[in-house]
PDB file of C-alpha atoms in Angstrom:
ATOM      1  CA  MET A  24       3.509  36.155   8.756  1.00 50.00           C
ATOM      2  CA  SER A  25       3.616  35.335   5.043  1.00 63.00           C
ATOM      3  CA  LYS A  26       5.172  32.116   3.831  1.00 72.00           C
ATOM      4  CA  THR A  27       8.558  32.104   2.143  1.00 87.00           C
ATOM      5  CA  TRP A  28      10.921  29.469   0.762  1.00 92.00           C
ATOM      6  CA  TYR A  29      14.011  31.006   2.359  1.00 94.00           C
ATOM      7  CA  ASN A  30      15.112  32.714   5.552  1.00 94.00           C
ATOM      8  CA  LEU A  31      17.815  35.377   5.578  1.00 95.00           C
ATOM      9  CA  THR A  32      19.652  36.720   8.608  1.00 95.00           C
ATOM     10  CA  THR A  33      22.503  39.184   8.804  1.00 94.00           C
ATOM     11  CA  ALA A  34      25.471  39.510  11.110  1.00 92.00           C
ATOM     12  CA  GLN A  35      28.595  41.614  11.050  1.00 89.00           C
ATOM     13  CA  ASN A  36      30.132  41.235   7.571  1.00 94.00           C
ATOM     14  CA  SER A  37      28.035  38.177   6.670  1.00 96.00           C
ATOM     15  CA  VAL A  38      24.654  36.958   5.453  1.00 97.00           C
ATOM     16  CA  SER A  39      23.210  33.532   6.286  1.00 97.00           C
ATOM     17  CA  ILE A  40      20.469  32.099   4.095  1.00 97.00           C
ATOM     18  CA  ASP A  41      18.438  28.916   4.593  1.00 96.00           C
ATOM     19  CA  ILE A  42      16.711  27.573   1.461  1.00 96.00           C
ATOM     20  CA  LEU A  43      14.376  24.931   2.848  1.00 92.00           C
ATOM     21  CA  ASP A  44      11.539  24.673   0.361  1.00 91.00           C
ATOM     22  CA  GLU A  45      10.601  24.846  -3.311  1.00 92.00           C
ATOM     23  CA  ILE A  46      12.315  27.784  -4.985  1.00 94.00           C
ATOM     24  CA  GLY A  47      10.001  30.443  -6.387  1.00 91.00           C
ATOM     25  CA  VAL A  48       6.755  29.443  -4.642  1.00 86.00           C
ATOM     26  CA  TRP A  49       4.226  31.705  -2.859  1.00 81.00           C
ATOM     27  CA  GLY A  50       4.866  34.513  -5.320  1.00 78.00           C
ATOM     28  CA  ILE A  51       8.371  35.136  -3.991  1.00 88.00           C
ATOM     29  CA  ASN A  52      10.883  35.187  -6.832  1.00 92.00           C
ATOM     30  CA  ALA A  53      14.630  35.556  -7.307  1.00 95.00           C
ATOM     31  CA  SER A  54      14.407  39.358  -7.437  1.00 95.00           C
ATOM     32  CA  GLN A  55      13.173  39.543  -3.850  1.00 95.00           C
ATOM     33  CA  PHE A  56      15.836  37.048  -2.749  1.00 96.00           C
ATOM     34  CA  ILE A  57      18.596  39.065  -4.428  1.00 96.00           C
ATOM     35  CA  ASN A  58      17.301  42.394  -3.129  1.00 96.00           C
ATOM     36  CA  GLU A  59      17.469  41.138   0.450  1.00 95.00           C
ATOM     37  CA  ILE A  60      21.128  40.254  -0.012  1.00 96.00           C
ATOM     38  CA  LYS A  61      21.807  43.678  -1.509  1.00 96.00           C
ATOM     39  CA  GLU A  62      20.123  45.337   1.471  1.00 95.00           C
ATOM     40  CA  ALA A  63      22.654  43.626   3.756  1.00 94.00           C
ATOM     41  CA  GLY A  64      25.306  45.876   2.287  1.00 93.00           C
ATOM     42  CA  ASP A  65      28.993  45.159   1.791  1.00 93.00           C
ATOM     43  CA  VAL A  66      29.482  41.689   3.310  1.00 96.00           C
ATOM     44  CA  SER A  67      32.503  39.405   3.105  1.00 97.00           C
ATOM     45  CA  ASP A  68      30.685  36.070   3.480  1.00 98.00           C
ATOM     46  CA  ILE A  69      27.406  34.641   2.195  1.00 98.00           C
ATOM     47  CA  ASN A  70      26.578  31.343   3.899  1.00 98.00           C
ATOM     48  CA  ILE A  71      23.816  29.256   2.333  1.00 98.00           C
ATOM     49  CA  ALA A  72      22.242  26.093   3.766  1.00 97.00           C
ATOM     50  CA  ILE A  73      20.110  24.125   1.291  1.00 96.00           C
ATOM     51  CA  ASN A  74      17.507  21.386   1.712  1.00 94.00           C
ATOM     52  CA  SER A  75      15.283  21.843  -1.320  1.00 94.00           C
ATOM     53  CA  PRO A  76      13.669  19.723  -4.062  1.00 91.00           C
ATOM     54  CA  GLY A  77      14.247  22.540  -6.569  1.00 93.00           C
ATOM     55  CA  GLY A  78      11.643  24.763  -8.152  1.00 92.00           C
ATOM     56  CA  SER A  79      11.772  27.474 -10.811  1.00 93.00           C
ATOM     57  CA  VAL A  80      14.795  26.993 -13.070  1.00 94.00           C
ATOM     58  CA  PHE A  81      14.707  30.686 -14.040  1.00 94.00           C
ATOM     59  CA  ASP A  82      14.861  31.774 -10.406  1.00 95.00           C
ATOM     60  CA  GLY A  83      17.626  29.238  -9.802  1.00 96.00           C
ATOM     61  CA  LEU A  84      19.683  30.575 -12.718  1.00 96.00           C
ATOM     62  CA  ALA A  85      19.161  34.198 -11.651  1.00 96.00           C
ATOM     63  CA  ILE A  86      20.305  33.458  -8.096  1.00 97.00           C
ATOM     64  CA  TYR A  87      23.280  31.440  -9.345  1.00 97.00           C
ATOM     65  CA  ASN A  88      24.442  34.256 -11.638  1.00 97.00           C
ATOM     66  CA  TYR A  89      24.048  36.862  -8.907  1.00 97.00           C
ATOM     67  CA  LEU A  90      25.988  34.827  -6.349  1.00 98.00           C
ATOM     68  CA  LYS A  91      28.761  34.036  -8.855  1.00 97.00           C
ATOM     69  CA  SER A  92      29.209  37.748  -9.570  1.00 97.00           C
ATOM     70  CA  HIS A  93      29.182  38.747  -5.891  1.00 97.00           C
ATOM     71  CA  LYS A  94      32.579  39.660  -4.418  1.00 96.00           C
ATOM     72  CA  ALA A  95      31.796  37.905  -1.108  1.00 97.00           C
ATOM     73  CA  GLN A  96      32.965  34.388  -0.316  1.00 98.00           C
ATOM     74  CA  VAL A  97      29.966  32.108  -0.962  1.00 98.00           C
ATOM     75  CA  ASN A  98      29.819  29.004   1.236  1.00 98.00           C
ATOM     76  CA  VAL A  99      27.134  26.398   0.524  1.00 98.00           C
ATOM     77  CA  GLU A 100      26.142  23.462   2.710  1.00 97.00           C
ATOM     78  CA  VAL A 101      23.688  20.814   1.489  1.00 96.00           C
ATOM     79  CA  LEU A 102      21.718  19.736   4.539  1.00 94.00           C
ATOM     80  CA  GLY A 103      19.849  16.854   2.934  1.00 91.00           C
ATOM     81  CA  LEU A 104      18.886  17.456  -0.692  1.00 93.00           C
ATOM     82  CA  ALA A 105      19.817  19.936  -3.399  1.00 95.00           C
ATOM     83  CA  ALA A 106      17.805  18.866  -6.423  1.00 94.00           C
ATOM     84  CA  SER A 107      17.061  20.474  -9.769  1.00 94.00           C
ATOM     85  CA  ALA A 108      17.155  24.303  -9.445  1.00 95.00           C
ATOM     86  CA  ALA A 109      18.589  23.947  -5.921  1.00 96.00           C
ATOM     87  CA  SER A 110      21.584  22.107  -7.385  1.00 97.00           C
ATOM     88  CA  VAL A 111      22.179  25.060  -9.708  1.00 97.00           C
ATOM     89  CA  ILE A 112      22.274  27.492  -6.780  1.00 98.00           C
ATOM     90  CA  THR A 113      24.624  25.090  -4.979  1.00 98.00           C
ATOM     91  CA  MET A 114      27.126  25.374  -7.850  1.00 98.00           C
ATOM     92  CA  ALA A 115      27.590  29.079  -7.017  1.00 98.00           C
ATOM     93  CA  GLY A 116      29.477  28.117  -3.865  1.00 98.00           C
ATOM     94  CA  ASP A 117      33.165  28.907  -3.599  1.00 98.00           C
ATOM     95  CA  THR A 118      33.010  26.044  -1.111  1.00 98.00           C
ATOM     96  CA  ILE A 119      30.396  23.275  -1.122  1.00 98.00           C
ATOM     97  CA  ARG A 120      29.960  20.852   1.779  1.00 97.00           C
ATOM     98  CA  MET A 121      27.671  17.817   1.976  1.00 96.00           C
ATOM     99  CA  PRO A 122      27.053  15.024   4.476  1.00 92.00           C
ATOM    100  CA  GLU A 123      27.943  11.627   3.041  1.00 89.00           C
ATOM    101  CA  ASP A 124      24.292  10.579   2.841  1.00 86.00           C
ATOM    102  CA  ALA A 125      22.944  13.863   1.449  1.00 92.00           C
ATOM    103  CA  PHE A 126      22.083  14.011  -2.245  1.00 93.00           C
ATOM    104  CA  LEU A 127      22.573  16.377  -5.133  1.00 96.00           C
ATOM    105  CA  MET A 128      20.346  15.748  -8.165  1.00 95.00           C
ATOM    106  CA  ILE A 129      20.757  17.098 -11.695  1.00 96.00           C
ATOM    107  CA  HIS A 130      18.273  16.595 -14.511  1.00 94.00           C
ATOM    108  CA  ALA A 131      16.886  18.041 -17.716  1.00 93.00           C
ATOM    109  CA  PRO A 132      14.436  20.943 -17.346  1.00 87.00           C
ATOM    110  CA  TYR A 133      10.774  20.295 -18.035  1.00 80.00           C
ATOM    111  CA  THR A 134       7.571  22.285 -18.268  1.00 76.00           C
ATOM    112  CA  GLY A 135       3.908  22.058 -19.164  1.00 72.00           C
ATOM    113  CA  VAL A 136       2.592  23.865 -22.224  1.00 72.00           C
ATOM    114  CA  GLN A 137      -0.620  24.228 -24.190  1.00 78.00           C
ATOM    115  CA  GLY A 138      -0.822  25.161 -27.831  1.00 80.00           C
ATOM    116  CA  ASP A 139      -0.364  23.966 -31.396  1.00 85.00           C
ATOM    117  CA  ALA A 140       2.584  22.057 -32.857  1.00 84.00           C
ATOM    118  CA  GLU A 141       4.537  25.253 -33.553  1.00 84.00           C
ATOM    119  CA  GLU A 142       4.112  26.389 -29.965  1.00 82.00           C
ATOM    120  CA  MET A 143       5.351  22.993 -28.755  1.00 80.00           C
ATOM    121  CA  ARG A 144       8.433  23.240 -30.974  1.00 85.00           C
ATOM    122  CA  LYS A 145       9.250  26.703 -29.641  1.00 86.00           C
ATOM    123  CA  THR A 146       8.958  25.452 -26.080  1.00 79.00           C
ATOM    124  CA  ALA A 147      11.226  22.480 -26.856  1.00 82.00           C
ATOM    125  CA  ASP A 148      13.824  24.878 -28.297  1.00 86.00           C
ATOM    126  CA  VAL A 149      13.720  26.963 -25.125  1.00 86.00           C
ATOM    127  CA  LEU A 150      14.146  23.858 -22.961  1.00 87.00           C
ATOM    128  CA  ASP A 151      17.161  22.807 -25.054  1.00 88.00           C
ATOM    129  CA  LYS A 152      18.790  26.193 -24.482  1.00 94.00           C
ATOM    130  CA  ILE A 153      18.113  26.063 -20.749  1.00 93.00           C
ATOM    131  CA  GLN A 154      19.549  22.551 -20.569  1.00 95.00           C
ATOM    132  CA  GLU A 155      22.703  23.705 -22.369  1.00 96.00           C
ATOM    133  CA  SER A 156      23.102  26.468 -19.773  1.00 96.00           C
ATOM    134  CA  LEU A 157      22.690  23.997 -16.926  1.00 97.00           C
ATOM    135  CA  VAL A 158      25.249  21.598 -18.370  1.00 97.00           C
ATOM    136  CA  ASN A 159      27.742  24.436 -18.808  1.00 97.00           C
ATOM    137  CA  ILE A 160      27.297  25.431 -15.149  1.00 98.00           C
ATOM    138  CA  TYR A 161      28.020  21.879 -13.962  1.00 98.00           C
ATOM    139  CA  VAL A 162      30.980  21.583 -16.359  1.00 98.00           C
ATOM    140  CA  GLU A 163      32.470  24.848 -15.089  1.00 98.00           C
ATOM    141  CA  ARG A 164      32.212  23.649 -11.494  1.00 97.00           C
ATOM    142  CA  THR A 165      33.485  20.094 -11.993  1.00 97.00           C
ATOM    143  CA  GLY A 166      35.869  20.307 -14.937  1.00 97.00           C
ATOM    144  CA  MET A 167      34.199  17.228 -16.416  1.00 97.00           C
ATOM    145  CA  GLU A 168      33.715  16.726 -20.148  1.00 97.00           C
ATOM    146  CA  TYR A 169      30.588  18.366 -21.559  1.00 97.00           C
ATOM    147  CA  SER A 170      29.334  15.096 -23.053  1.00 97.00           C
ATOM    148  CA  ALA A 171      29.663  13.257 -19.736  1.00 96.00           C
ATOM    149  CA  VAL A 172      27.725  15.916 -17.816  1.00 97.00           C
ATOM    150  CA  ALA A 173      25.101  16.153 -20.570  1.00 96.00           C
ATOM    151  CA  GLU A 174      24.494  12.408 -20.224  1.00 95.00           C
ATOM    152  CA  MET A 175      24.120  12.735 -16.456  1.00 95.00           C
ATOM    153  CA  VAL A 176      21.590  15.534 -16.908  1.00 96.00           C
ATOM    154  CA  GLU A 177      19.602  13.545 -19.474  1.00 93.00           C
ATOM    155  CA  GLU A 178      19.414  10.513 -17.173  1.00 90.00           C
ATOM    156  CA  GLU A 179      18.437  12.405 -13.989  1.00 91.00           C
ATOM    157  CA  THR A 180      21.470  11.611 -11.845  1.00 93.00           C
ATOM    158  CA  TRP A 181      21.531  11.440  -8.035  1.00 92.00           C
ATOM    159  CA  LEU A 182      24.896  11.938  -6.315  1.00 94.00           C
ATOM    160  CA  ASN A 183      25.536  11.276  -2.647  1.00 92.00           C
ATOM    161  CA  GLY A 184      28.117  13.364  -0.805  1.00 93.00           C
ATOM    162  CA  VAL A 185      31.049  11.075  -1.562  1.00 91.00           C
ATOM    163  CA  THR A 186      30.327  10.778  -5.286  1.00 93.00           C
ATOM    164  CA  ALA A 187      29.598  14.497  -5.550  1.00 96.00           C
ATOM    165  CA  MET A 188      33.015  15.280  -4.072  1.00 95.00           C
ATOM    166  CA  GLU A 189      34.778  12.730  -6.274  1.00 94.00           C
ATOM    167  CA  LEU A 190      33.265  14.277  -9.412  1.00 96.00           C
ATOM    168  CA  GLY A 191      33.866  17.882  -8.338  1.00 97.00           C
ATOM    169  CA  PHE A 192      30.287  18.867  -7.498  1.00 98.00           C
ATOM    170  CA  ALA A 193      31.318  19.304  -3.845  1.00 98.00           C
ATOM    171  CA  ASP A 194      34.527  20.098  -1.973  1.00 97.00           C
ATOM    172  CA  GLU A 195      34.042  18.385   1.361  1.00 96.00           C
ATOM    173  CA  VAL A 196      32.073  15.509   2.869  1.00 94.00           C
ATOM    174  CA  THR A 197      30.963  16.074   6.453  1.00 91.00           C
ATOM    175  CA  ASP A 198      29.870  13.603   9.121  1.00 82.00           C
ATOM    176  CA  GLN A 199      26.766  15.625   9.923  1.00 72.00           C
ATOM    177  CA  ALA A 200      23.459  13.717   9.846  1.00 65.00           C
ATOM    178  CA  ILE A 201      21.187  14.784   6.988  1.00 64.00           C
ATOM    179  CA  ALA A 202      18.157  16.935   7.678  1.00 61.00           C
ATOM    180  CA  ALA A 203      14.642  15.566   7.299  1.00 58.00           C
ATOM    181  CA  LEU A 204      13.328  15.775   3.753  1.00 60.00           C
ATOM    182  CA  ALA A 205       9.974  17.241   2.785  1.00 54.00           C
ATOM    183  CA  LYS A 206       7.243  14.634   2.419  1.00 52.00           C
ATOM    184  CA  GLY A 207       6.100  13.931  -1.127  1.00 54.00           C
ATOM    185  CA  PHE A 208       9.085  15.574  -2.827  1.00 59.00           C
ATOM    186  CA  GLU A 209       9.846  12.374  -4.740  1.00 61.00           C
ATOM    187  CA  LYS A 210       6.697  12.707  -6.873  1.00 60.00           C
ATOM    188  CA  ASN A 211       8.513  15.267  -9.046  1.00 62.00           C
ATOM    189  CA  PHE A 212      11.350  12.980 -10.118  1.00 68.00           C
ATOM    190  CA  LYS A 213      11.876   9.808 -12.116  1.00 65.00           C
ATOM    191  CA  SER A 214      14.437   7.795 -10.160  1.00 67.00           C
ATOM    192  CA  VAL A 215      14.681   8.835  -6.523  1.00 68.00           C
ATOM    193  CA  PRO A 216      17.245   6.661  -4.646  1.00 67.00           C
ATOM    194  CA  GLN A 217      15.691   4.333  -2.079  1.00 61.00           C
ATOM    195  CA  ALA A 218      17.982   5.916   0.509  1.00 60.00           C
ATOM    196  CA  LEU A 219      15.864   9.086   0.283  1.00 63.00           C
ATOM    197  CA  THR A 220      12.428   7.471   0.267  1.00 61.00           C
ATOM    198  CA  GLY A 221      13.053   5.591   3.508  1.00 58.00           C
ATOM    199  CA  LYS A 222      12.123   2.294   1.867  1.00 59.00           C
ATOM    200  CA  LYS A 223      14.264  -0.821   2.092  1.00 59.00           C
ATOM    201  CA  ILE A 224      15.647  -2.397  -1.066  1.00 60.00           C
ATOM    202  CA  ASP A 225      14.521  -6.004  -1.479  1.00 62.00           C
ATOM    203  CA  ILE A 226      17.306  -8.251  -2.823  1.00 63.00           C
ATOM    204  CA  SER A 227      15.433 -11.525  -2.289  1.00 65.00           C
ATOM    205  CA  ASN A 228      14.232 -11.660  -5.901  1.00 68.00           C
ATOM    206  CA  ILE A 229      17.557 -11.001  -7.655  1.00 71.00           C
ATOM    207  CA  SER A 230      17.904 -13.712 -10.282  1.00 69.00           C
ATOM    208  CA  THR A 231      19.428 -11.939 -13.293  1.00 72.00           C
ATOM    209  CA  ILE A 232      22.174  -9.439 -13.957  1.00 66.00           C
ATOM    210  CA  ARG A 233      19.459  -6.885 -14.789  1.00 70.00           C
ATOM    211  CA  ASP A 234      17.932  -7.394 -11.348  1.00 70.00           C
ATOM    212  CA  PHE A 235      21.369  -6.808  -9.827  1.00 71.00           C
ATOM    213  CA  GLU A 236      21.821  -3.649 -11.887  1.00 67.00           C
ATOM    214  CA  LYS A 237      18.431  -2.336 -10.685  1.00 67.00           C
ATOM    215  CA  VAL A 238      19.464  -2.795  -7.038  1.00 67.00           C
ATOM    216  CA  LEU A 239      22.619  -0.797  -7.710  1.00 67.00           C
ATOM    217  CA  ARG A 240      20.534   1.964  -9.313  1.00 62.00           C
ATOM    218  CA  ASP A 241      18.173   1.967  -6.320  1.00 62.00           C
ATOM    219  CA  SER A 242      21.199   2.393  -4.058  1.00 61.00           C
ATOM    220  CA  GLY A 243      21.908   5.732  -5.712  1.00 59.00           C
ATOM    221  CA  LEU A 244      24.363   4.865  -8.515  1.00 60.00           C
ATOM    222  CA  SER A 245      23.931   6.412 -11.940  1.00 57.00           C
ATOM    223  CA  ARG A 246      22.712   4.141 -14.717  1.00 61.00           C
ATOM    224  CA  LYS A 247      26.171   4.199 -16.297  1.00 65.00           C
ATOM    225  CA  ASP A 248      27.949   3.219 -13.061  1.00 66.00           C
ATOM    226  CA  ALA A 249      25.368   0.561 -12.196  1.00 65.00           C
ATOM    227  CA  THR A 250      25.702  -1.016 -15.643  1.00 68.00           C
ATOM    228  CA  ALA A 251      29.498  -0.961 -15.419  1.00 70.00           C
ATOM    229  CA  LEU A 252      29.519  -2.560 -11.965  1.00 67.00           C
ATOM    230  CA  ALA A 253      26.962  -5.191 -12.968  1.00 64.00           C
ATOM    231  CA  SER A 254      29.101  -6.039 -16.016  1.00 68.00           C
ATOM    232  CA  LYS A 255      32.166  -6.284 -13.771  1.00 63.00           C
ATOM    233  CA  LYS A 256      30.336  -8.800 -11.619  1.00 57.00           C
ATOM    234  CA  VAL A 257      29.787 -10.957 -14.708  1.00 54.00           C
ATOM    235  CA  ASP A 258      33.507 -10.751 -15.580  1.00 59.00           C
ATOM    236  CA  ILE A 259      34.502 -11.760 -12.044  1.00 54.00           C
ATOM    237  CA  GLN A 260      32.097 -14.703 -12.063  1.00 57.00           C
ATOM    238  CA  ARG A 261      33.705 -15.916 -15.290  1.00 58.00           C
ATOM    239  CA  ASP A 262      37.147 -15.609 -13.697  1.00 54.00           C
ATOM    240  CA  ILE A 263      36.002 -17.623 -10.706  1.00 51.00           C
ATOM    241  CA  GLU A 264      34.754 -20.415 -12.952  1.00 57.00           C
ATOM    242  CA  SER A 265      38.087 -20.610 -14.805  1.00 59.00           C
ATOM    243  CA  LYS A 266      40.414 -19.600 -11.935  1.00 55.00           C
ATOM    244  CA  PRO A 267      39.292 -20.812  -8.501  1.00 56.00           C
ATOM    245  CA  GLU A 268      42.203 -18.976  -6.891  1.00 55.00           C
ATOM    246  CA  VAL A 269      40.798 -15.537  -7.802  1.00 52.00           C
ATOM    247  CA  ASP A 270      40.321 -13.380  -4.713  1.00 57.00           C
ATOM    248  CA  ILE A 271      36.942 -11.604  -4.828  1.00 56.00           C
ATOM    249  CA  SER A 272      36.979 -10.285  -1.264  1.00 61.00           C
ATOM    250  CA  ALA A 273      37.483  -6.686  -2.421  1.00 57.00           C
ATOM    251  CA  PHE A 274      34.506  -6.907  -4.744  1.00 56.00           C
ATOM    252  CA  ASN A 275      32.334  -8.415  -2.019  1.00 61.00           C
ATOM    253  CA  SER A 276      33.384  -5.629   0.338  1.00 60.00           C
ATOM    254  CA  LEU A 277      32.263  -3.095  -2.249  1.00 57.00           C
ATOM    255  CA  LEU A 278      28.852  -4.731  -2.519  1.00 58.00           C
ATOM    256  CA  ASP A 279      28.544  -4.780   1.269  1.00 60.00           C
ATOM    257  CA  ALA A 280      29.302  -1.070   1.344  1.00 58.00           C
ATOM    258  CA  LEU A 281      26.664  -0.374  -1.296  1.00 54.00           C
ATOM    259  CA  ALA A 282      24.127  -2.442   0.566  1.00 54.00           C
ATOM    260  CA  SER A 283      24.704  -0.819   3.983  1.00 53.00           C
ATOM    261  CA  SER A 284      21.384  -0.466   5.788  1.00 45.00           C
ATOM    262  CA  GLN A 285      19.310  -0.084   2.648  1.00 46.00           C
ATOM    263  CA  LEU A 286      18.955  -3.812   1.944  1.00 43.00           C
ATOM    264  CA  LYS A 287      16.807  -6.385   3.627  1.00 39.00           C
TER     265      LYS A 287
END
């Protein structure tokens, strides 16, 4: 049996698809994926379960556009991770569900290229156009400002289920446990949250506000949110020094929630 990055099964009036690997590998592209859905005939529901580190952005865009144009109800569930091209496919869902501790990751497209300076410039122009398309897809789904989403894409942003729902990337947070993630997937990305690597975050060496900000980033917050929260901590400390009666219990509760089981 040949390898594939998805499994498709049909039932009466529905198609169920599991995307559990890197999109576009083993010579199986979006055309084959789409053709299998077409062969299922006139269905009313397309149910997609995703646990993928991404893959070919062109295949991801082709699948997204096909699913968006399909008349069936498209239901997407993120089992553990929907990163890069997998996050694009996720955005095609009429409904999107995620466990609280699952992650959705968006980032700028990248590629490898050989050639002279002119060839490099052409490739950079293509990447810029692809990135614009990706940002527009996320903006359409979330209703966020283009500039805000563009910044998230530039930074490589990881969103857990709760944050994804708050920002409009998902509709529902479930209490289902996340699926196991593929080993070694983190090598493809710049800032994988510690929650996904299985490593504990060491807070014993925090001595500066920058150290504190790094711990927040490692807990899965975006750089913007981590910086804002770290700055808020400084403001609260100043209030405490001038106003001993200030109640900081709510802030401490927030830090405890961020720490959860990831800190040691």
